CSV table of C-alpha atoms in Angstrom, one decimal:
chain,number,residue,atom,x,y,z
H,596,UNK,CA,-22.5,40.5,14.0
H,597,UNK,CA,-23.6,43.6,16.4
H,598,UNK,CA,-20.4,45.1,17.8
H,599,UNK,CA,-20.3,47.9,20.7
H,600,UNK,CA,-18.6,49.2,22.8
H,601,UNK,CA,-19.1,50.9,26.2
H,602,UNK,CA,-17.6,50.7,30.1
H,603,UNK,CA,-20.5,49.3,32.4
H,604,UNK,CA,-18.7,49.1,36.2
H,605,UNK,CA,-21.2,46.2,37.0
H,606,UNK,CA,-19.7,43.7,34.6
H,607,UNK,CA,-15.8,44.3,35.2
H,608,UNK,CA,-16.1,41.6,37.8
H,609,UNK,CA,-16.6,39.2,35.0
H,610,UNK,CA,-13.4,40.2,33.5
H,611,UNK,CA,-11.6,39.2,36.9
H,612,UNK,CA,-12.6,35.3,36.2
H,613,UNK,CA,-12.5,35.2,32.6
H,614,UNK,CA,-9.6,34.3,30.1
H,615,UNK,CA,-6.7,36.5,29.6
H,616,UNK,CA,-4.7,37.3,26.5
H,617,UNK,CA,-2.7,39.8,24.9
H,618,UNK,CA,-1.3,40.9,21.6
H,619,UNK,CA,1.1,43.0,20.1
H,620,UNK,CA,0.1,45.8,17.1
H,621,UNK,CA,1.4,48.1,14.8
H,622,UNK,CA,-0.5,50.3,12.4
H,623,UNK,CA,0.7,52.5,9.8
H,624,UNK,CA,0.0,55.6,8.0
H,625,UNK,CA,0.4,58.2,5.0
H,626,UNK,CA,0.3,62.1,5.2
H,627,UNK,CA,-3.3,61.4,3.9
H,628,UNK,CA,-4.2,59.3,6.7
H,629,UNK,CA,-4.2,55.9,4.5
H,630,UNK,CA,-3.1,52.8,5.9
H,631,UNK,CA,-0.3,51.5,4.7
H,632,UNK,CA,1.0,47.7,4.6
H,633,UNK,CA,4.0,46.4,6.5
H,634,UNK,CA,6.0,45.9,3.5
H,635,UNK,CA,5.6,49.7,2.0
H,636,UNK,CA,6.1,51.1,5.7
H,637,UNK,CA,9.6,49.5,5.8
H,638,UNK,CA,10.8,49.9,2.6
H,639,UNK,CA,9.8,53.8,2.1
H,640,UNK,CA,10.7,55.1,5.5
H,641,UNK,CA,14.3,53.6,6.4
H,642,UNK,CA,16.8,56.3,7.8
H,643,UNK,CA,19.9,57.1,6.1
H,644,UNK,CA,23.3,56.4,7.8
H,645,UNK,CA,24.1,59.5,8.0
H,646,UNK,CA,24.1,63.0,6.6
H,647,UNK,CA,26.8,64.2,4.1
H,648,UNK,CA,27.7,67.9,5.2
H,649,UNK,CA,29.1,69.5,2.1
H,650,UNK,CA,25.4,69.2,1.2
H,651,UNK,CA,24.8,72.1,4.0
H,652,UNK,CA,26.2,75.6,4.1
H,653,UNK,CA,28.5,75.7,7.5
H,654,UNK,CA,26.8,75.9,10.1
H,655,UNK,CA,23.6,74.9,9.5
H,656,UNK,CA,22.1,71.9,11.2
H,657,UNK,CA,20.2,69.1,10.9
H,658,UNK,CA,18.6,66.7,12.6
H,659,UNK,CA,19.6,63.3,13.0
H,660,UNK,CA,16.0,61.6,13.2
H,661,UNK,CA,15.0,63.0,10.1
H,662,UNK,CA,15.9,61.5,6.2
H,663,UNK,CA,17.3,64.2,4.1
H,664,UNK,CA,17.8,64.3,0.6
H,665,UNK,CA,19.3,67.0,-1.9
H,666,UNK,CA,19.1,68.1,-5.3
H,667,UNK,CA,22.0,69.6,-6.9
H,668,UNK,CA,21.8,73.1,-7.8
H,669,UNK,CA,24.5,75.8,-9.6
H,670,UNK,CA,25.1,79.1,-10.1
H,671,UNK,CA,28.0,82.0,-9.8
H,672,UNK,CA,25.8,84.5,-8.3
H,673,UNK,CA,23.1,84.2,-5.3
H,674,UNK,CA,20.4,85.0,-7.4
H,675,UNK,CA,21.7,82.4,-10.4
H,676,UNK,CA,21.7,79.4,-7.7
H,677,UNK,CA,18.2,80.7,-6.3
H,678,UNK,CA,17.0,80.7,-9.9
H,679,UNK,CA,18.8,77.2,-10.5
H,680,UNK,CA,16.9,75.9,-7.0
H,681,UNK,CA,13.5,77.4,-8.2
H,682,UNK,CA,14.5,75.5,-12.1
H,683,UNK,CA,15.6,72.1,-10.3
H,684,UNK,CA,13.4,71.6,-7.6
H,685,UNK,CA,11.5,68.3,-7.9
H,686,UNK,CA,7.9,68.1,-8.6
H,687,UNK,CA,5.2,67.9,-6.0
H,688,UNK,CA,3.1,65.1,-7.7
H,689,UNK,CA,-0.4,66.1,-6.1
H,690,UNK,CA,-0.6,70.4,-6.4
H,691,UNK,CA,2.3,70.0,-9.4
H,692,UNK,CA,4.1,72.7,-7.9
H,693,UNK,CA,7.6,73.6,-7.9
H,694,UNK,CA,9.0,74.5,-4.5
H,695,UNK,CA,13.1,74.6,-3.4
H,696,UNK,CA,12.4,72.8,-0.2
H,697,UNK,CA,9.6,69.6,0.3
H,698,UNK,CA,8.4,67.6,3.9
H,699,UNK,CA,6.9,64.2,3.3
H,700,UNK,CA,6.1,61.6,6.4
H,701,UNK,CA,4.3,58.9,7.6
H,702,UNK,CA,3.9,57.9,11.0
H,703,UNK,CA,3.1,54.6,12.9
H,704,UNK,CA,3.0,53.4,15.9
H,705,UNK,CA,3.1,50.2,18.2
H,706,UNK,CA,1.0,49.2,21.1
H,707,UNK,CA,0.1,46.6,23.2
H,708,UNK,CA,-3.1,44.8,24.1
H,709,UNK,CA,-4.5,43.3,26.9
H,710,UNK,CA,-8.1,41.6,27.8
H,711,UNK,CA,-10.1,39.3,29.4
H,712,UNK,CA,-13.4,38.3,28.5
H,713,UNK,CA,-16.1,36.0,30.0
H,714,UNK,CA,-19.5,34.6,28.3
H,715,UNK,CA,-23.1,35.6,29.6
H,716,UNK,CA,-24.4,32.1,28.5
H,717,UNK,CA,-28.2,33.6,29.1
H,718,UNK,CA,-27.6,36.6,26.8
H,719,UNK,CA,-25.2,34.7,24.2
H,720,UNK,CA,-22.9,37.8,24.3
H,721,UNK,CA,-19.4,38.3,25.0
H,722,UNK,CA,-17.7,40.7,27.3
H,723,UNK,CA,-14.0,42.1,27.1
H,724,UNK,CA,-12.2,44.2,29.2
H,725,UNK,CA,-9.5,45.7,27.1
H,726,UNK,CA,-6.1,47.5,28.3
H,727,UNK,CA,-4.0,49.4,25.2
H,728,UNK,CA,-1.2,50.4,26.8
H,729,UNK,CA,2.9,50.8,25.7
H,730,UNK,CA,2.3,53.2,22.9
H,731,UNK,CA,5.3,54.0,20.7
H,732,UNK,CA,4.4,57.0,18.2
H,733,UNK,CA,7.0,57.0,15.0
H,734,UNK,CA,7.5,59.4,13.0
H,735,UNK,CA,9.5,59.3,9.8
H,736,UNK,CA,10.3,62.2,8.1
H,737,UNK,CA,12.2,62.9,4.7
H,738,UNK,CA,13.2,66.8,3.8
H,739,UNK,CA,14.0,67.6,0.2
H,740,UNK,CA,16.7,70.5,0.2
H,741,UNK,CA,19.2,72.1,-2.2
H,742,UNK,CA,22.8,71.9,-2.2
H,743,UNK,CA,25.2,73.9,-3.8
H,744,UNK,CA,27.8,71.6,-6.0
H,745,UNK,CA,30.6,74.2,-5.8
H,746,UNK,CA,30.6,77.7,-3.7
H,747,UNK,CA,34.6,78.3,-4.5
H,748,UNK,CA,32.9,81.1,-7.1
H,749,UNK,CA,30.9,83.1,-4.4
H,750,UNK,CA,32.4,86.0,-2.7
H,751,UNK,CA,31.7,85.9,1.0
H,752,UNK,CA,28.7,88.4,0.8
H,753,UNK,CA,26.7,86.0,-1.4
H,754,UNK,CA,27.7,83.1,0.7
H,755,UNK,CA,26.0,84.6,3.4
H,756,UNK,CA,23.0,85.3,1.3
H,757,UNK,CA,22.9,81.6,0.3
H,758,UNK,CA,23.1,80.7,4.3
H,759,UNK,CA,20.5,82.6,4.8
H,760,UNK,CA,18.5,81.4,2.1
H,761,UNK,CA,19.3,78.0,2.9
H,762,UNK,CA,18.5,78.3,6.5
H,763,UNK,CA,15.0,79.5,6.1
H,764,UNK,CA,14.6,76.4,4.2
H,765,UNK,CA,15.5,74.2,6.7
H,766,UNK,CA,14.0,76.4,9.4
H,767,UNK,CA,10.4,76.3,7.5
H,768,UNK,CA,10.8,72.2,6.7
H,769,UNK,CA,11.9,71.7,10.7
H,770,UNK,CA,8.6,73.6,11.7
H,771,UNK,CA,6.7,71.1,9.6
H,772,UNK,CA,8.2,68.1,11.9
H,773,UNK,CA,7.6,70.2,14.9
H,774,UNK,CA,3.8,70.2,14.1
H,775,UNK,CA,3.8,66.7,13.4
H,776,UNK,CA,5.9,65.9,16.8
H,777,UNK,CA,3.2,67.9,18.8
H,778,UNK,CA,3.8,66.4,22.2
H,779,UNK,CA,0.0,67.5,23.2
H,780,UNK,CA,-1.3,66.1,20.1
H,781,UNK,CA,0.2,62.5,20.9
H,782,UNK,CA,-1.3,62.9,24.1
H,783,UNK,CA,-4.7,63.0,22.8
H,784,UNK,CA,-4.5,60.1,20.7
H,785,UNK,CA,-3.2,57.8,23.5
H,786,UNK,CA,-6.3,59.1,26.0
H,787,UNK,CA,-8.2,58.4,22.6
H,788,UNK,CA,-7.0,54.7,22.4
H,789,UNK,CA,-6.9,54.3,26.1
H,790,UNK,CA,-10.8,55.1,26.2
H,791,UNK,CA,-11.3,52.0,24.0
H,792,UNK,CA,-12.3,49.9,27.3
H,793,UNK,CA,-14.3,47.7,26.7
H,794,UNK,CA,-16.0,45.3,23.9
H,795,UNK,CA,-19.5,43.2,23.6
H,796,UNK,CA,-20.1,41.2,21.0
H,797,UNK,CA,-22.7,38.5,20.1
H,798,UNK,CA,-21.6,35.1,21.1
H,799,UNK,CA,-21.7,31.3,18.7
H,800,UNK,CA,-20.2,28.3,19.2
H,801,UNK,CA,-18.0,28.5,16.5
H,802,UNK,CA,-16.6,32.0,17.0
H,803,UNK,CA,-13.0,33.3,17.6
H,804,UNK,CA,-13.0,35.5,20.7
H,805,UNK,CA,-9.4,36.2,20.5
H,806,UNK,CA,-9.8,37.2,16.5
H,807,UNK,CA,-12.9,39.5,17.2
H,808,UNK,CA,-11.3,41.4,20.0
H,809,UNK,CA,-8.5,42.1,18.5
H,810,UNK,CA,-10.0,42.9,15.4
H,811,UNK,CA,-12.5,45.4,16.9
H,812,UNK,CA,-9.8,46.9,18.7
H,813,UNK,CA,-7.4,47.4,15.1
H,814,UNK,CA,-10.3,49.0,13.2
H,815,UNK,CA,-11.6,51.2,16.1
H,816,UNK,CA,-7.6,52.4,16.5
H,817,UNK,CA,-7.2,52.6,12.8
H,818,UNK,CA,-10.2,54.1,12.5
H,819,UNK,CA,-9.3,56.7,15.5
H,820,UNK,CA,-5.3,57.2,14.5
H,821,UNK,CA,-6.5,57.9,10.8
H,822,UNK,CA,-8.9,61.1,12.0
H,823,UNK,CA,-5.5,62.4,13.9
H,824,UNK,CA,-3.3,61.7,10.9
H,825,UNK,CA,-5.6,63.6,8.9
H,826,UNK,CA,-5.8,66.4,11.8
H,827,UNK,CA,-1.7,67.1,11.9
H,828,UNK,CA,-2.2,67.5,7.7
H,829,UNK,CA,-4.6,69.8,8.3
H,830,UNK,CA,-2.8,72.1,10.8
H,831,UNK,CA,0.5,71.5,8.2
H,832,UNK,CA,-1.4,72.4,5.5
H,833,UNK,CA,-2.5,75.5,7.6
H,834,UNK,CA,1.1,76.4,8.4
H,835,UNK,CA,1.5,76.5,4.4
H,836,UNK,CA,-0.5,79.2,4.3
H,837,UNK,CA,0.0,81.4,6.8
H,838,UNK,CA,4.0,81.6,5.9
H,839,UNK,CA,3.1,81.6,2.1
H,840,UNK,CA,5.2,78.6,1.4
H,841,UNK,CA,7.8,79.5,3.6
H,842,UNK,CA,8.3,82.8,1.9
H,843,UNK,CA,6.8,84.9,5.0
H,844,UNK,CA,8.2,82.7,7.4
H,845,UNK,CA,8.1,86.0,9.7
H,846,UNK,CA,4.7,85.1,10.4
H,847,UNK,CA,5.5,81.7,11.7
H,848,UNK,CA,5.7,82.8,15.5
H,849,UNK,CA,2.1,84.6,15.2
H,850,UNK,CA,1.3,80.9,14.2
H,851,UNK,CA,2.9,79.1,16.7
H,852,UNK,CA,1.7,81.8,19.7
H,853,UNK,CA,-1.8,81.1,18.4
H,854,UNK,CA,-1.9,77.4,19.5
H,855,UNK,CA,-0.4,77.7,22.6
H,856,UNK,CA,-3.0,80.6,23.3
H,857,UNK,CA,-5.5,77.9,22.6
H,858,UNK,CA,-3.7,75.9,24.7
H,859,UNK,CA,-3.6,78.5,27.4
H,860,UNK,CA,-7.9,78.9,27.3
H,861,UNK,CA,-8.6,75.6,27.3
H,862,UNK,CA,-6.3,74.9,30.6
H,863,UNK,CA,-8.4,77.7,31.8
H,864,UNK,CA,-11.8,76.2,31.3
């Protein structure tokens, strides 16, 4: 079957007298920019009642859309409980490296769509007029952090080391969600889905219009929403560096200055 795509003003008057229909559709990705089923999507990415906060150093916050989960760590000194976090820490599967903080995420989202279409009898083709509208990014995000079993043995100047510590943590792992929740970036996939107008496709007599179109429309979104996916990993991954990890976290407002000075040039062009 020979599928394109294109907007030709001349034939949206067909639309107008065709048959309407709509449809409802979710898609669902990993960090990678994989697909992922319905079932894995649910199961992996549910959001915990609520966060425990003797896990935290006083103080600190967190935030209540993401999952956290902690590792228990001990020591009688700052630097025995750093040691103990750097000991502890769980595994990253893919580099095998040991850090005292982790970020992982997918992210979905929901949309609706709308179309008409109408048969060119002489050409034996179809044409749809397609709407994607009511887009609902999701993001679900699950920190890894530390937490201190007991701190009764600390004196007050090493309980303000661990804060510290602990905060630049949670301050390196809340930048990662910050990238991913880039309000610009979001925009750019809707305007990339909304562009998906319109649909021709070679007519039979046994064909499913409905199936096709939405069909075309799921692959060309999956297709579209996986290129972002992988374009937010990227610009993570780049964050990685720049802060070493999140051990120069100093350089994370060069970073973030950077892309709105991007931002800034291409307003100006």
């Amino acid at each position: 079957m020979n599928l394109r795509y294109f907007i030709p003003l001349f034939l949206a008057g067909i639309m107008l007298y065709g048959n309407a229909s709509c449809a409802e559709i979710s898609q669902h990705f990993d960090s990678e920019g994989n697909p992922l089923s319905a079932g894995r999507w649910g199961t992996e990415n549910s959001l915990p009642c609520g966060i425990q906060r003797y896990s935290v150093p006083e103080g600190i916050e967190l935030q209540k859309d993401i999952r956290y989960e902690f590792y228990p760590v001990f020591g009688k000194t700052f630097s025995e409980i750093v040691r103990s976090a750097e000991e502890n820490s769980p595994v990253d599967l893919k580099d095998k490296k040991r850090l005292p903080s982790r970020s992982e995420w997918t992210i979905g989202w929901e949309y609706k769509l709308a179309y008409s279409y109408g048969i060119d009898e002489e050409e034996k083709t179809v044409h749809a007029l397609a709407e994607i509208y009511d887009i609902n990014i999701t993001f679900y995000i699950k920190i890894t952090l530390p937490t201190l079993i007991d701190d009764t043995v600390l004196n007050p100047a090493e309980k303000t080391l661990w804060k510290n510590y602990y905060l630049r943590l949670v301050e390196y792992e809340h930048d990662h969600a910050k990238i991913l929740r880039d309000s610009e970036a979001q925009k750019e996939l809707i305007g990339k889905f909304k562009d998906l107008g319109y649909v021709i496709f070679d007519y039979s007599d046994d064909i499913d219009i409905q199936k096709t179109v939405e069909t075309f429309v799921q692959r060309e979104t999956e297709k579209t929403g996986s290129n972002w996916v992988k374009e937010l990993k990227k610009r993570s991954d780049e964050y990685e560096k720049v802060t070493e990890y999140g051990f120069a976290l100093q350089k994370r407002d060069s970073f973030f200055s950077q892309k709105e000075n991007q931002k800034e040039n291409q307003k100006e062009k």
